[in-house]
Structures are given as C-alpha cells and as structure tokens.
Short mmCIF file of C-alpha atoms in Angstrom, two decimals:
data_model
loop_
_atom_site.label_atom_id
_atom_site.label_comp_id
_atom_site.label_asym_id
_atom_site.label_seq_id
_atom_site.Cartn_x
_atom_site.Cartn_y
_atom_site.Cartn_z
CA MET S 1 6.83 -20.45 12.52
CA LYS S 2 9.44 -19.04 10.11
CA GLN S 3 9.14 -22.04 7.89
CA GLU S 4 5.57 -21.03 7.17
CA PHE S 5 6.88 -18.37 4.89
CA GLN S 6 8.94 -20.85 2.84
CA LYS S 7 5.99 -23.06 2.13
CA VAL S 8 4.92 -22.81 -1.61
CA ILE S 9 1.05 -22.97 -1.75
CA ASP S 10 -0.69 -23.56 -4.95
CA ARG S 11 -3.19 -20.72 -5.41
CA LYS S 12 -4.31 -21.62 -8.84
CA ASN S 13 -7.93 -22.38 -9.43
CA THR S 14 -9.01 -20.52 -6.25
CA ARG S 15 -10.37 -17.44 -8.01
CA ALA S 16 -7.05 -15.65 -7.00
CA VAL S 17 -6.70 -12.47 -8.95
CA LYS S 18 -2.97 -12.69 -8.72
CA TRP S 19 -2.66 -16.28 -10.10
CA ASP S 20 -5.91 -16.93 -12.04
CA LEU S 21 -5.91 -13.88 -14.26
CA VAL S 22 -2.39 -14.46 -15.57
CA GLN S 23 -3.53 -15.61 -19.10
CA SER S 24 -5.89 -12.73 -19.50
CA LEU S 25 -3.58 -10.05 -18.21
CA TYR S 26 -0.16 -11.21 -19.75
CA GLY S 27 -1.30 -13.40 -22.65
CA SER S 28 0.39 -16.51 -21.48
CA ASP S 29 -0.04 -18.90 -18.62
CA ASP S 30 3.59 -19.41 -18.01
CA VAL S 31 4.22 -15.91 -16.68
CA LEU S 32 5.13 -15.90 -12.92
CA PRO S 33 2.80 -13.31 -11.28
CA MET S 34 4.74 -10.94 -8.87
CA TRP S 35 2.35 -8.04 -9.15
CA VAL S 36 -1.01 -7.35 -7.24
CA ALA S 37 -0.40 -6.45 -3.57
CA ASP S 38 -1.44 -9.55 -1.68
CA MET S 39 0.77 -12.25 -0.20
CA ASP S 40 1.39 -15.99 -0.99
CA PHE S 41 1.32 -16.92 2.71
CA GLN S 42 -1.36 -18.35 4.93
CA VAL S 43 -2.76 -15.97 7.54
CA PRO S 44 -1.85 -16.22 11.25
CA SER S 45 -3.06 -19.40 13.00
CA ALA S 46 -5.20 -17.21 15.35
CA VAL S 47 -7.12 -15.87 12.26
CA ARG S 48 -7.54 -19.30 10.66
CA GLU S 49 -8.85 -20.66 13.95
CA LYS S 50 -11.31 -17.89 14.44
CA LEU S 51 -12.62 -18.17 10.85
CA THR S 52 -12.89 -21.96 11.12
CA GLU S 53 -14.88 -21.47 14.34
CA LYS S 54 -17.18 -19.01 12.56
CA ALA S 55 -17.66 -21.33 9.62
CA GLN S 56 -18.48 -24.31 11.84
CA HIS S 57 -21.04 -22.21 13.64
CA GLY S 58 -22.72 -22.05 10.29
CA ILE S 59 -24.77 -18.92 10.55
CA PHE S 60 -23.57 -15.66 8.75
CA GLY S 61 -26.23 -13.09 9.56
CA TYR S 62 -25.73 -9.26 9.92
CA THR S 63 -22.80 -8.46 12.15
CA PHE S 64 -21.98 -5.32 14.13
CA THR S 65 -18.87 -3.82 15.36
CA ASP S 66 -18.59 -3.13 19.12
CA THR S 67 -16.55 -1.73 21.93
CA PRO S 68 -14.25 -4.74 22.52
CA LEU S 69 -13.25 -4.63 18.79
CA ASN S 70 -12.63 -0.82 19.02
CA LYS S 71 -10.55 -1.41 22.17
CA ASN S 72 -8.50 -4.01 20.26
CA ILE S 73 -7.82 -1.58 17.38
CA ARG S 74 -6.95 1.21 19.85
CA HIS S 75 -4.45 -1.05 21.68
CA TRP S 76 -2.83 -2.12 18.36
CA ILE S 77 -2.39 1.46 17.17
CA LYS S 78 -0.98 2.56 20.61
CA ASN S 79 1.40 -0.46 20.94
CA GLU S 80 2.52 -0.51 17.27
CA HIS S 81 2.56 3.23 16.46
CA ASP S 82 2.49 5.14 19.77
CA TRP S 83 -0.73 6.98 18.97
CA ASP S 84 -3.32 7.10 21.68
CA ILE S 85 -6.61 7.33 19.92
CA SER S 86 -10.11 7.42 21.26
CA GLU S 87 -12.36 4.46 20.40
CA SER S 88 -15.01 6.91 19.29
CA TRP S 89 -12.84 8.15 16.51
CA ILE S 90 -13.04 4.68 14.66
CA ILE S 91 -15.44 4.18 11.73
CA TYR S 92 -15.58 0.98 9.48
CA SER S 93 -15.92 0.35 5.83
CA PRO S 94 -15.16 -2.46 3.27
CA GLY S 95 -11.86 -0.98 2.26
CA VAL S 96 -9.39 1.97 2.39
CA VAL S 97 -10.18 2.98 -1.18
CA SER S 98 -13.95 2.91 -0.40
CA THR S 99 -13.38 5.33 2.55
CA LEU S 100 -11.26 7.50 0.46
CA TYR S 101 -13.97 7.77 -2.15
CA MET S 102 -16.41 8.80 0.62
CA ALA S 103 -13.97 11.30 2.01
CA VAL S 104 -13.56 12.99 -1.36
CA GLN S 105 -17.38 13.06 -1.83
CA ALA S 106 -18.08 14.31 1.65
CA LEU S 107 -15.38 16.99 2.07
CA THR S 108 -14.58 18.28 -1.37
CA GLU S 109 -16.67 19.73 -4.31
CA LYS S 110 -16.57 19.55 -8.09
CA ASN S 111 -13.46 21.18 -9.54
CA ASP S 112 -11.71 21.26 -6.14
CA GLN S 113 -7.83 20.65 -6.34
CA ILE S 114 -6.54 17.50 -4.71
CA LEU S 115 -2.79 17.02 -4.42
CA ILE S 116 -0.98 13.69 -4.74
CA GLN S 117 2.80 12.83 -4.59
CA THR S 118 3.69 11.04 -7.79
CA PRO S 119 4.49 8.24 -8.78
CA VAL S 120 1.73 6.92 -6.50
CA TYR S 121 -0.98 4.30 -6.00
CA PRO S 122 -3.23 4.25 -9.13
CA PRO S 123 -6.71 4.67 -7.30
CA PHE S 124 -5.52 8.14 -6.06
CA TYR S 125 -5.82 9.33 -9.66
CA LYS S 126 -9.08 7.50 -10.18
CA VAL S 127 -10.85 8.84 -7.09
CA ILE S 128 -10.08 12.39 -8.19
CA LYS S 129 -11.03 11.93 -11.76
CA ASP S 130 -14.16 10.02 -11.02
CA HIS S 131 -15.57 12.87 -8.88
CA ASP S 132 -14.63 15.63 -11.22
CA ARG S 133 -11.89 17.05 -9.05
CA GLN S 134 -8.56 18.44 -10.30
CA ILE S 135 -5.39 16.39 -9.96
CA VAL S 136 -2.47 18.43 -8.68
CA GLU S 137 0.81 16.65 -8.70
CA ASN S 138 3.77 17.25 -6.33
CA PRO S 139 6.34 14.97 -8.15
CA LEU S 140 8.67 13.26 -5.83
CA THR S 141 12.38 13.75 -6.83
CA LEU S 142 14.83 10.79 -7.22
CA LYS S 143 18.38 11.47 -6.43
CA ASP S 144 21.13 9.20 -5.36
CA ASN S 145 18.67 6.34 -5.47
CA GLU S 146 16.34 7.86 -2.94
CA TYR S 147 13.04 9.67 -3.34
CA LYS S 148 12.54 13.13 -1.55
CA ILE S 149 9.71 15.64 -1.36
CA ASP S 150 10.06 18.87 -3.24
CA PHE S 151 8.72 21.18 -0.51
CA ASP S 152 9.07 24.29 -2.46
CA ASP S 153 6.78 22.89 -5.17
CA PHE S 154 4.55 21.36 -2.36
CA GLU S 155 3.90 24.81 -0.87
CA GLN S 156 3.37 26.50 -4.28
CA LYS S 157 0.71 23.84 -5.14
CA LEU S 158 -1.02 24.38 -1.80
CA LYS S 159 -0.82 28.12 -2.11
CA ASN S 160 -2.69 27.90 -5.45
CA GLY S 161 -5.84 26.59 -3.87
CA VAL S 162 -5.51 22.84 -3.10
CA LYS S 163 -8.49 21.66 -0.94
CA ALA S 164 -7.14 18.18 0.15
CA PHE S 165 -3.94 16.24 0.06
CA ILE S 166 -3.94 12.47 -0.26
CA LEU S 167 -0.81 11.28 1.57
CA CYS S 168 0.62 7.76 1.17
CA ASN S 169 2.64 6.66 4.12
CA PRO S 170 4.39 4.25 3.75
CA HIS S 171 4.49 5.30 0.07
CA ASN S 172 3.37 2.89 -2.65
CA PRO S 173 5.25 2.11 -4.86
CA ILE S 174 8.50 3.81 -3.84
CA GLY S 175 8.68 2.21 -0.35
CA ARG S 176 9.47 5.50 1.53
CA VAL S 177 8.50 5.80 5.18
CA TRP S 178 8.31 9.51 5.74
CA THR S 179 10.36 10.80 8.65
CA LYS S 180 9.11 12.85 11.52
CA ASP S 181 10.74 16.05 9.96
CA GLU S 182 9.19 15.34 6.52
CA LEU S 183 5.78 14.82 8.06
CA GLN S 184 6.12 18.02 10.30
CA GLN S 185 6.94 20.02 7.17
CA MET S 186 3.78 18.71 5.41
CA ILE S 187 1.74 19.40 8.59
CA ASP S 188 2.95 22.95 8.77
CA LEU S 189 2.13 23.71 5.21
CA CYS S 190 -1.38 21.98 5.32
CA LYS S 191 -2.20 23.96 8.54
CA LYS S 192 -0.91 27.15 6.86
CA TYR S 193 -3.19 26.74 3.77
CA ASN S 194 -6.07 24.97 5.59
CA VAL S 195 -5.77 21.72 3.58
CA PHE S 196 -7.47 18.42 4.54
CA ILE S 197 -5.21 15.37 4.80
CA PHE S 198 -6.46 12.08 3.69
CA SER S 199 -3.65 9.74 4.93
CA ASP S 200 -3.49 6.18 3.45
CA GLU S 201 -1.52 4.29 6.14
CA ILE S 202 -2.54 0.69 4.97
CA HIS S 203 1.16 -0.40 5.04
CA ALA S 204 1.77 1.11 8.49
CA ASP S 205 2.72 -2.25 10.10
CA LEU S 206 5.11 -3.35 7.32
CA VAL S 207 8.07 -1.09 8.16
CA PHE S 208 11.69 -2.28 8.54
CA GLU S 209 14.22 -1.24 11.10
CA PRO S 210 15.53 1.40 11.79
CA HIS S 211 12.59 3.14 10.29
CA ARG S 212 9.34 3.76 12.23
CA HIS S 213 5.94 4.47 10.90
CA ILE S 214 4.45 7.73 12.42
CA PRO S 215 0.81 8.47 11.86
CA ILE S 216 0.78 12.04 10.61
CA ALA S 217 -2.28 12.91 12.68
CA SER S 218 -0.40 11.79 15.91
CA LEU S 219 2.07 14.72 15.65
CA ASP S 220 -0.18 17.78 15.98
CA GLU S 221 -3.45 18.27 17.69
CA GLU S 222 -4.58 20.85 15.06
CA ILE S 223 -3.64 18.73 12.08
CA ASN S 224 -5.40 15.76 13.67
CA ASP S 225 -8.55 17.92 13.55
CA GLN S 226 -8.34 18.15 9.74
CA THR S 227 -7.00 14.62 8.96
CA ILE S 228 -8.71 11.32 8.08
CA THR S 229 -6.37 8.30 8.70
CA LEU S 230 -7.11 5.30 6.56
CA MET S 231 -5.95 1.95 8.04
CA SER S 232 -6.56 -1.71 7.75
CA PRO S 233 -5.21 -5.12 8.76
CA THR S 234 -5.59 -6.45 5.21
CA LYS S 235 -2.05 -5.75 3.94
CA THR S 236 -0.40 -6.65 7.27
CA PHE S 237 -2.22 -10.05 7.61
CA ASN S 238 -3.14 -10.82 3.99
CA LEU S 239 -6.88 -10.30 4.45
CA ALA S 240 -7.73 -8.27 1.39
CA GLY S 241 -10.39 -10.74 0.27
CA LEU S 242 -12.34 -10.20 3.50
CA GLN S 243 -12.87 -6.50 2.82
CA VAL S 244 -12.41 -4.85 6.20
CA SER S 245 -10.91 -1.54 6.99
CA TYR S 246 -11.31 1.50 9.40
CA ALA S 247 -10.67 5.08 9.51
CA VAL S 248 -9.50 7.14 12.52
CA ILE S 249 -11.20 10.53 12.47
CA SER S 250 -10.93 12.68 15.61
CA ASN S 251 -13.06 15.65 14.33
CA LYS S 252 -16.64 14.75 14.89
CA GLU S 253 -17.93 16.88 12.06
CA LEU S 254 -15.56 15.25 9.59
CA ARG S 255 -16.33 11.78 11.04
CA ASP S 256 -20.06 12.28 10.74
CA ALA S 257 -19.74 13.53 7.18
CA VAL S 258 -17.64 10.52 6.09
CA GLN S 259 -19.96 8.12 8.07
CA GLY S 260 -23.01 9.64 6.52
CA MET S 261 -21.66 9.18 3.06
CA LEU S 262 -20.88 5.53 3.79
CA HIS S 263 -24.47 5.09 4.88
CA LYS S 264 -25.75 6.93 1.91
CA GLN S 265 -23.80 4.60 -0.59
CA GLY S 266 -24.67 1.43 1.54
CA LEU S 267 -21.06 0.88 2.51
CA ASN S 268 -21.49 1.12 6.37
CA MET S 269 -21.18 -2.64 7.16
CA ILE S 270 -18.27 -4.97 6.99
CA ASN S 271 -18.75 -8.70 6.50
CA THR S 272 -19.00 -11.33 9.28
CA MET S 273 -15.71 -12.92 8.44
CA GLY S 274 -14.03 -9.52 8.28
CA VAL S 275 -15.00 -8.70 11.72
CA ALA S 276 -13.84 -11.92 13.14
CA ALA S 277 -10.48 -11.65 11.21
CA ILE S 278 -9.60 -8.18 12.37
CA ASP S 279 -10.33 -9.03 15.91
CA ALA S 280 -8.19 -12.25 15.80
CA ALA S 281 -5.33 -10.64 13.82
CA TYR S 282 -4.89 -7.79 16.20
CA SER S 283 -5.27 -10.07 19.21
CA GLY S 284 -3.07 -12.99 18.16
CA GLY S 285 -1.00 -11.96 15.13
CA LYS S 286 1.95 -10.16 16.60
CA GLU S 287 4.40 -12.96 16.54
CA TRP S 288 3.44 -13.99 13.00
CA LEU S 289 4.01 -10.36 11.83
CA THR S 290 7.40 -10.24 13.41
CA HIS S 291 8.46 -13.39 11.54
CA LEU S 292 6.90 -12.15 8.34
CA LYS S 293 8.92 -8.87 8.42
CA GLU S 294 12.09 -10.96 8.96
CA HIS S 295 11.20 -13.04 5.91
CA LEU S 296 10.42 -9.99 3.77
CA GLU S 297 13.78 -8.50 4.58
CA GLU S 298 15.47 -11.74 3.63
CA ASN S 299 13.66 -11.61 0.24
CA ILE S 300 14.54 -7.91 -0.26
CA ASP S 301 18.24 -8.69 0.65
CA TYR S 302 18.29 -11.39 -2.07
CA VAL S 303 16.95 -9.12 -4.81
CA GLU S 304 19.30 -6.37 -3.82
CA GLU S 305 22.22 -8.64 -3.98
CA GLN S 306 21.27 -9.99 -7.38
CA PHE S 307 20.83 -6.54 -8.89
CA LYS S 308 23.49 -4.56 -7.11
CA ASP S 309 26.25 -4.71 -9.81
CA ARG S 310 23.99 -4.51 -12.80
CA ALA S 311 23.88 -1.48 -15.11
CA ASP S 312 20.68 -2.41 -16.68
CA VAL S 313 18.37 -2.41 -13.67
CA THR S 314 18.54 -0.29 -10.54
CA PHE S 315 17.23 -1.54 -7.25
CA ILE S 316 15.66 1.03 -4.77
CA ARG S 317 15.55 -0.49 -1.31
CA PRO S 318 12.17 0.04 0.42
CA GLU S 319 11.86 1.24 3.97
CA GLY S 320 8.47 -0.29 4.19
CA THR S 321 5.94 -2.44 2.31
CA TYR S 322 6.77 -5.70 0.27
CA LEU S 323 6.77 -3.80 -3.03
CA LEU S 324 9.98 -3.19 -4.90
CA TRP S 325 10.20 -0.27 -7.40
CA LEU S 326 12.62 -1.45 -10.05
CA ASP S 327 14.22 1.12 -12.49
CA PHE S 328 14.91 -0.10 -16.01
CA ARG S 329 15.46 3.23 -17.71
CA SER S 330 19.02 2.55 -18.58
CA LEU S 331 17.79 -0.08 -21.04
CA GLY S 332 16.72 2.65 -23.32
CA LEU S 333 13.41 1.09 -24.16
CA ASN S 334 10.12 2.98 -24.42
CA HIS S 335 7.74 1.92 -21.67
CA ASP S 336 5.54 -0.36 -23.57
CA ASN S 337 8.46 -2.24 -25.01
CA LEU S 338 9.94 -2.64 -21.64
CA LYS S 339 6.69 -4.26 -20.43
CA LYS S 340 6.63 -6.48 -23.42
CA PHE S 341 10.29 -7.63 -22.91
CA ILE S 342 9.88 -8.51 -19.29
CA GLN S 343 6.54 -10.17 -20.03
CA GLU S 344 7.47 -12.01 -23.12
CA LYS S 345 11.16 -12.81 -22.54
CA ALA S 346 11.47 -13.01 -18.75
CA LYS S 347 8.06 -14.39 -18.32
CA VAL S 348 7.49 -12.41 -15.15
CA GLY S 349 4.33 -10.35 -14.45
CA LEU S 350 5.12 -7.14 -12.79
CA ASN S 351 3.07 -3.99 -12.13
CA ASP S 352 3.16 -1.43 -14.97
CA GLY S 353 5.08 1.58 -13.60
CA MET S 354 3.06 3.98 -15.80
CA SER S 355 -0.08 3.00 -13.81
CA PHE S 356 1.47 5.03 -10.97
CA GLY S 357 1.71 8.02 -13.28
CA GLU S 358 4.03 9.48 -15.84
CA ALA S 359 6.83 9.45 -13.33
CA GLY S 360 6.64 5.64 -13.53
CA SER S 361 7.84 5.43 -17.07
CA GLY S 362 10.71 2.98 -17.16
CA PHE S 363 9.93 1.47 -13.87
CA LEU S 364 8.11 -1.76 -12.82
CA ARG S 365 6.87 -2.88 -9.36
CA MET S 366 7.71 -6.18 -7.99
CA ASN S 367 5.75 -7.93 -5.06
CA VAL S 368 8.15 -10.14 -2.93
CA ALA S 369 5.63 -11.24 -0.42
CA CYS S 370 6.06 -14.90 -1.36
CA PRO S 371 8.44 -17.75 -0.57
CA LEU S 372 12.11 -17.11 -1.28
CA GLU S 373 11.94 -19.86 -3.81
CA THR S 374 9.45 -17.76 -5.88
CA VAL S 375 11.48 -14.61 -5.45
CA LYS S 376 14.66 -16.40 -6.75
CA GLU S 377 12.69 -17.81 -9.75
CA GLY S 378 11.40 -14.33 -10.68
CA VAL S 379 14.73 -12.62 -10.28
CA GLN S 380 16.66 -15.17 -12.16
CA ARG S 381 14.18 -15.11 -15.11
CA ILE S 382 14.65 -11.32 -15.32
CA ILE S 383 18.48 -11.68 -15.16
CA HIS S 384 18.53 -14.55 -17.79
CA ALA S 385 16.31 -12.42 -20.13
CA LEU S 386 18.57 -9.39 -19.78
CA ASP S 387 21.76 -11.45 -20.35
CA ASN S 388 20.59 -13.75 -23.06
CA GLU S 389 17.68 -12.49 -25.00
CA ASP S 390 17.88 -10.14 -27.96
CA ILE S 391 16.66 -6.84 -26.72
CA THR S 392 17.31 -4.94 -29.97
CA ALA S 393 13.92 -5.94 -31.37
CA TYR S 394 12.29 -4.01 -28.40
CA GLN S 395 14.37 -0.92 -28.95
CA LYS S 396 12.40 0.20 -32.13
#
C-alpha cells in the first residue's frame, strides 16, 4: 500500500483547481503547484469501490443521512480522538466553511467581535467581514522556531467583549497541534467571559507522533455546551471535491440554530457520492491513513533536511497537517517581491503567506501531500533559485 503514495498521477485536464489553474494564477504553465490543500493521491480503495458501485447503480436521486452513518462517525471520533459523542449531536453540511458561515449568522450579530489567532486560514477573515462582524486578532508569537499563544493578550481581547472565538486545531498554516494545557487555558478563559467557540478541526486525523489531537469540546462539559466542532473526512481522505462535512454540537439550542440556518440557506443536504464516501472512508480507510501519515512524515523529513543548514529559509516543522510554513524573511525582500522571486525564478507555486494575515509577511505555505518525487522537485527548484539566480533585482 505504501507504494500508492509514490505513484505520480497526472491530474492535468481534470478541472483540478491545483493543476489546471496554474497559468491563470501564476502566469506560466511551467510552475509546479504545491499550494491548495488537497492531495495528489488516490483515495482509499474502500472509497473507490463504494463510489464505483454507486456509479454503476446509475441513479443519483436525493440522499439522506441515517443512524448507521451517524454510528460510523461516532465510532471514528471515539477510536481516533477518545471523544464519546452522541449520534444526535451530528449535523451535516457541504463543507466546514459553510457551517462556519451558518454559525456566525446564527449565533452572532452585526458588529459583534470575533477573535482569531493569526496567521490563520483565510476564510476566517472572510466569514467575519462578510457578516459585518469585527475581527479581533490574538497574534501567535514565534520564538525559537515555535508558535505559542499569548494568553495575556487572549484574555484582554475576550475581556473587551468578544462574542465568539474561531479556533483552528490543528492550526493552519503553522501546523501546531494545541496541547491539553493550552486548550484548557483557552477553555477557562472562554468560560470566564462566556465566549462561543467555533472549532475548526478538519485536520484532526493528520497529526504526527508524539502529538495527539484533542477535540476542545471533549475536555469540559460546560465548554462543550458552548462549542461547535467542525469536522470532515475531506482533508483526511482527499475528498474535498465531494463536499461533505459535519458538525458536532451537544447543545440542542445551538444545534437547532445552526441547523435552521443551513435549512434557510438551502445547505442542509450533502450529495449522494459524499454520503457514500464518508461512510466508506470511516469504515475502511484506517490502514490507508496510517500509511499516508508515514509517507507525509518522510516528505516532511526530506524538506527539513534540505533546508536545515540554510540561512535564507527557515523550516518550521509541523506537528499536524501536510502544510509547511516556510520563513523567507531573512532574504530581506518585500512580500510581493518574495512571491515573484519564488514564482518566476524557482517556478514553484506556493500559498501567499499574506493571505493568512499581516503576520504572514515573508512566509509562504507549501503543500507536501504528493509523491516524494514531486516534493524533491519543488524543494530543489527553490534551492537552485536561491543559490544561482540574481536576487538583487527583487530587492528594490
């Protein structure tokens, strides 16, 4: 099975956002795309077989979710994350971001303050702005190549009237997996100031030893009552195009409010293939996931080894996710010129660090969920450009 992750599969001309938008995004079709967070691997055989069976059946009418599917999700969360949820707590939607939008609409009001920990996933900014809420930033601090939470600042921001906190755990883009102690400090403060937690845990299954993902709602009954946990198999099993996710909400009042908003916006159904995929992935994808994480760690090890003695790029090792947060600030380039240099001279397409907020200036995000051959090509292109291309033209 491990060889599956070394196979290079041509995704061009499949309407793949990652591969078929290279020309429009980077201005050249010879840029190697290592950006948007999907994987260049085939999904587990159990999922492929289930979807093939569904396709051969040939009828794709309205599809509902049921008790067996809820049981499957409950077992997965219990076995993987030691959280014993009730099946009645689960609601479905097309995506984690969709549910986050509904939660903001249902549980906050215009001009309410919503806190995020920056740099962070770009839709967090957008959901707040789109609903005329106020963004409150709790900037993460980078020291000795590790990001930490400034809890003094966190409390001061909550004290000033924050209504909701959007947590990212594991954190995208920095790759932190928050510890039990860190989560408990956040819990204590959110309880103290009566703040809702909208917890994006979409990367929960992609955590590397010795780290452990802990759902924040699992630690405290009271905080569970004021938390919406957003989860999905899409990042875990490369199912993003099937648009399937779920939220775990123990508080019936909150659950009904979010569910009601999903119905109001016509987002209460997930597609037929998505239902089949989530069921098959959680039933038969465990072995595949084990090998995936082994492969991802090999890729991460390679990148770390290549960059470890360099003064021009700093590698920050992720505790979870397949996303690497690369620090190019020592090059002394302004951010726009950094992007141009990597794009034009290295010919590698990375995520713009500034899309994650001002704290991302000088950083770029790399996706290593691909065969090692692709990772090597991308890294060596960057190293070759840094060592051989004239960077002075970009220092203006």
